[in-house]
Amino acid sequence: MNITGGKFNGRVLKVPDSSITRPTLSKVRMSVFNVLYSIIGSFDGKSFLDLFAGSGVMGLEAASRGFSDITAIEKNRTVFEIVKSNYKTLGVSANLLCADSLKFLSRTDGFYDVIYIDPPYLSGIYEQILNILPEFDIAVVEHSVPLDFSDFEIVQSKNYGGKMLSYLHRKM
């Protein structure tokens, strides 16, 4: 898997076994950051929370494009070691946590400019996550079935052959 843009463009990352994680495709990653740029502009000085980090690629894509404060959460210890290795290989400083994302969210009250949410599709925890999100500017939710976003303003939605991305603001 390669970084798709920014200062680390083309750099190769280690990936966990595909039976454990579901990597976000490069065309989807490129689209995520293009859409985010159209919504929030420059990424300089902004924060990015990567829940369910997998290989860590979304946080590393964020760092590559200029986000300066990255937090990546991954529960699986084996996969987390790959996340740490990928961040070390690229020399990216970040808050890397081997933790349950729901427990992390229930204990945090910080602010994130962008929160990327991509749990295992059939985990049934989307609603729980959406109910306990800290303050944020934009939340990007990758999902495979329609979800109830009634507490949010949908800024944009995109479909990539079974993968849906929903960009959300909190309703005022």
CSV table of C-alpha atoms in Angstrom, one decimal:
chain,number,residue,atom,x,y,z
A,1,MET,CA,0.0,0.0,0.0
A,2,ASN,CA,1.3,3.4,-1.0
A,3,ILE,CA,0.7,7.0,0.3
A,4,THR,CA,-1.3,8.8,-2.4
A,5,GLY,CA,-0.3,12.4,-1.9
A,6,GLY,CA,1.6,15.1,-0.1
A,7,LYS,CA,5.2,14.9,1.1
A,8,PHE,CA,5.2,11.1,1.5
A,9,ASN,CA,3.6,10.4,-1.9
A,10,GLY,CA,4.5,7.0,-3.2
A,11,ARG,CA,6.0,5.8,0.1
A,12,VAL,CA,5.2,2.1,0.7
A,13,LEU,CA,3.5,1.0,4.0
A,14,LYS,CA,3.3,-2.4,5.7
A,15,VAL,CA,-0.3,-3.8,5.8
A,16,PRO,CA,-1.8,-6.2,8.3
A,17,ASP,CA,-3.3,-9.5,7.1
A,18,SER,CA,-6.4,-8.9,5.1
A,19,SER,CA,-8.4,-11.3,7.3
A,20,ILE,CA,-7.9,-8.8,10.2
A,21,THR,CA,-8.4,-5.4,8.5
A,22,ARG,CA,-10.0,-3.9,5.4
A,23,PRO,CA,-7.6,-1.3,3.9
A,24,THR,CA,-9.2,1.8,2.4
A,25,LEU,CA,-8.5,1.8,-1.4
A,26,SER,CA,-6.1,4.4,-2.8
A,27,LYS,CA,-8.8,6.1,-4.9
A,28,VAL,CA,-11.0,6.4,-1.9
A,29,ARG,CA,-8.2,7.9,0.2
A,30,MET,CA,-7.4,10.4,-2.5
A,31,SER,CA,-11.1,11.4,-2.7
A,32,VAL,CA,-11.3,11.8,1.1
A,33,PHE,CA,-8.6,14.3,1.2
A,34,ASN,CA,-9.8,16.1,-1.9
A,35,VAL,CA,-13.2,16.5,-0.4
A,36,LEU,CA,-11.8,17.5,3.0
A,37,TYR,CA,-9.7,20.2,1.3
A,38,SER,CA,-12.8,21.5,-0.5
A,39,ILE,CA,-14.6,21.7,2.9
A,40,ILE,CA,-12.0,23.0,5.3
A,41,GLY,CA,-9.2,24.4,3.1
A,42,SER,CA,-5.6,24.1,4.2
A,43,PHE,CA,-4.7,21.3,6.6
A,44,ASP,CA,-1.8,23.1,8.2
A,45,GLY,CA,-2.1,23.1,11.9
A,46,LYS,CA,-5.2,21.0,12.0
A,47,SER,CA,-5.8,17.8,14.0
A,48,PHE,CA,-6.9,14.4,12.6
A,49,LEU,CA,-8.3,11.5,14.7
A,50,ASP,CA,-8.1,8.1,13.0
A,51,LEU,CA,-10.4,5.7,14.8
A,52,PHE,CA,-9.9,2.0,13.9
A,53,ALA,CA,-6.5,2.8,12.3
A,54,GLY,CA,-5.7,-0.6,10.7
A,55,SER,CA,-2.4,0.0,8.9
A,56,GLY,CA,-2.4,3.6,10.0
A,57,VAL,CA,-2.7,4.8,6.4
A,58,MET,CA,-5.4,7.4,6.9
A,59,GLY,CA,-3.5,9.2,9.6
A,60,LEU,CA,-0.3,9.0,7.6
A,61,GLU,CA,-2.1,10.4,4.5
A,62,ALA,CA,-3.3,13.2,6.8
A,63,ALA,CA,0.3,13.9,8.0
A,64,SER,CA,1.6,13.7,4.5
A,65,ARG,CA,-0.8,16.4,3.4
A,66,GLY,CA,-0.1,18.8,6.3
A,67,PHE,CA,-2.2,17.9,9.3
A,68,SER,CA,0.1,18.5,12.3
A,69,ASP,CA,-1.7,16.7,15.1
A,70,ILE,CA,-2.5,13.1,14.4
A,71,THR,CA,-4.1,10.6,16.8
A,72,ALA,CA,-4.5,7.0,15.7
A,73,ILE,CA,-6.4,4.3,17.7
A,74,GLU,CA,-6.1,0.6,17.0
A,75,LYS,CA,-7.4,-2.1,19.3
A,76,ASN,CA,-5.7,-5.2,17.9
A,77,ARG,CA,-2.2,-5.5,19.4
A,78,THR,CA,-0.6,-7.2,16.3
A,79,VAL,CA,-2.1,-4.6,13.9
A,80,PHE,CA,-1.1,-1.8,16.3
A,81,GLU,CA,2.6,-2.9,16.0
A,82,ILE,CA,2.3,-2.4,12.2
A,83,VAL,CA,0.8,1.1,12.8
A,84,LYS,CA,3.7,2.0,15.0
A,85,SER,CA,6.2,0.6,12.4
A,86,ASN,CA,4.6,2.6,9.6
A,87,TYR,CA,4.7,5.9,11.6
A,88,LYS,CA,8.3,5.2,12.6
A,89,THR,CA,9.3,4.4,9.0
A,90,LEU,CA,8.0,7.8,7.8
A,91,GLY,CA,9.3,9.6,10.9
A,92,VAL,CA,5.8,10.9,11.8
A,93,SER,CA,5.2,12.0,15.3
A,94,ALA,CA,1.7,11.1,16.5
A,95,ASN,CA,-0.4,10.1,19.5
A,96,LEU,CA,-0.6,6.3,18.8
A,97,LEU,CA,-2.9,4.3,21.1
A,98,CYS,CA,-3.5,0.6,21.3
A,99,ALA,CA,-7.0,1.0,22.7
A,100,ASP,CA,-10.7,0.3,22.2
A,101,SER,CA,-12.1,3.3,20.2
A,102,LEU,CA,-15.3,3.3,22.2
A,103,LYS,CA,-13.5,3.5,25.5
A,104,PHE,CA,-11.2,6.2,24.1
A,105,LEU,CA,-14.1,8.3,22.9
A,106,SER,CA,-16.0,7.9,26.2
A,107,ARG,CA,-12.9,9.3,28.1
A,108,THR,CA,-11.9,12.2,25.7
A,109,ASP,CA,-13.4,15.6,25.6
A,110,GLY,CA,-10.9,17.3,23.2
A,111,PHE,CA,-11.5,18.8,19.8
A,112,TYR,CA,-10.5,17.4,16.5
A,113,ASP,CA,-10.7,19.2,13.1
A,114,VAL,CA,-11.3,15.8,11.4
A,115,ILE,CA,-12.4,12.5,12.8
A,116,TYR,CA,-12.2,9.5,10.4
A,117,ILE,CA,-14.5,6.7,11.4
A,118,ASP,CA,-14.1,3.3,9.8
A,119,PRO,CA,-15.0,0.4,12.2
A,120,PRO,CA,-15.5,-3.1,11.0
A,121,TYR,CA,-18.6,-2.9,8.8
A,122,LEU,CA,-20.6,-5.5,10.6
A,123,SER,CA,-19.6,-4.5,14.1
A,124,GLY,CA,-22.9,-2.8,14.9
A,125,ILE,CA,-21.1,0.0,16.8
A,126,TYR,CA,-21.6,2.9,14.4
A,127,GLU,CA,-24.5,4.4,16.4
A,128,GLN,CA,-22.5,4.1,19.7
A,129,ILE,CA,-19.6,5.9,18.1
A,130,LEU,CA,-21.7,8.7,16.7
A,131,ASN,CA,-23.4,9.2,20.1
A,132,ILE,CA,-20.1,9.8,21.9
A,133,LEU,CA,-18.0,11.8,19.5
A,134,PRO,CA,-16.0,14.7,20.9
A,135,GLU,CA,-16.2,18.1,19.4
A,136,PHE,CA,-15.1,18.2,15.7
A,137,ASP,CA,-15.3,20.2,12.5
A,138,ILE,CA,-15.8,17.3,10.1
A,139,ALA,CA,-16.4,13.6,10.7
A,140,VAL,CA,-15.9,11.2,7.8
A,141,VAL,CA,-17.7,8.0,8.2
A,142,GLU,CA,-16.9,5.0,5.9
A,143,HIS,CA,-19.8,2.5,5.9
A,144,SER,CA,-21.4,-0.1,3.7
A,145,VAL,CA,-25.1,0.3,4.7
A,146,PRO,CA,-27.2,3.4,5.3
A,147,LEU,CA,-26.9,4.9,8.8
A,148,ASP,CA,-29.0,7.2,10.8
A,149,PHE,CA,-27.3,10.6,10.6
A,150,SER,CA,-30.3,12.6,11.9
A,151,ASP,CA,-28.2,14.3,14.6
A,152,PHE,CA,-25.8,15.6,11.9
A,153,GLU,CA,-25.8,17.8,8.9
A,154,ILE,CA,-24.6,15.7,5.9
A,155,VAL,CA,-22.1,17.9,4.1
A,156,GLN,CA,-21.5,15.4,1.3
A,157,SER,CA,-21.9,11.7,0.5
A,158,LYS,CA,-20.1,9.6,-2.0
A,159,ASN,CA,-20.5,6.0,-3.0
A,160,TYR,CA,-17.6,3.8,-4.2
A,161,GLY,CA,-19.1,0.5,-5.3
A,162,GLY,CA,-20.4,-0.6,-1.9
A,163,LYS,CA,-18.3,1.7,0.2
A,164,MET,CA,-20.1,4.9,1.3
A,165,LEU,CA,-18.4,8.0,2.7
A,166,SER,CA,-20.4,10.5,4.6
A,167,TYR,CA,-19.0,13.8,5.6
A,168,LEU,CA,-20.8,15.2,8.7
A,169,HIS,CA,-21.1,18.4,10.7
A,170,ARG,CA,-22.9,18.6,14.0
A,171,LYS,CA,-26.3,20.2,13.7
A,172,MET,CA,-26.4,23.6,15.4
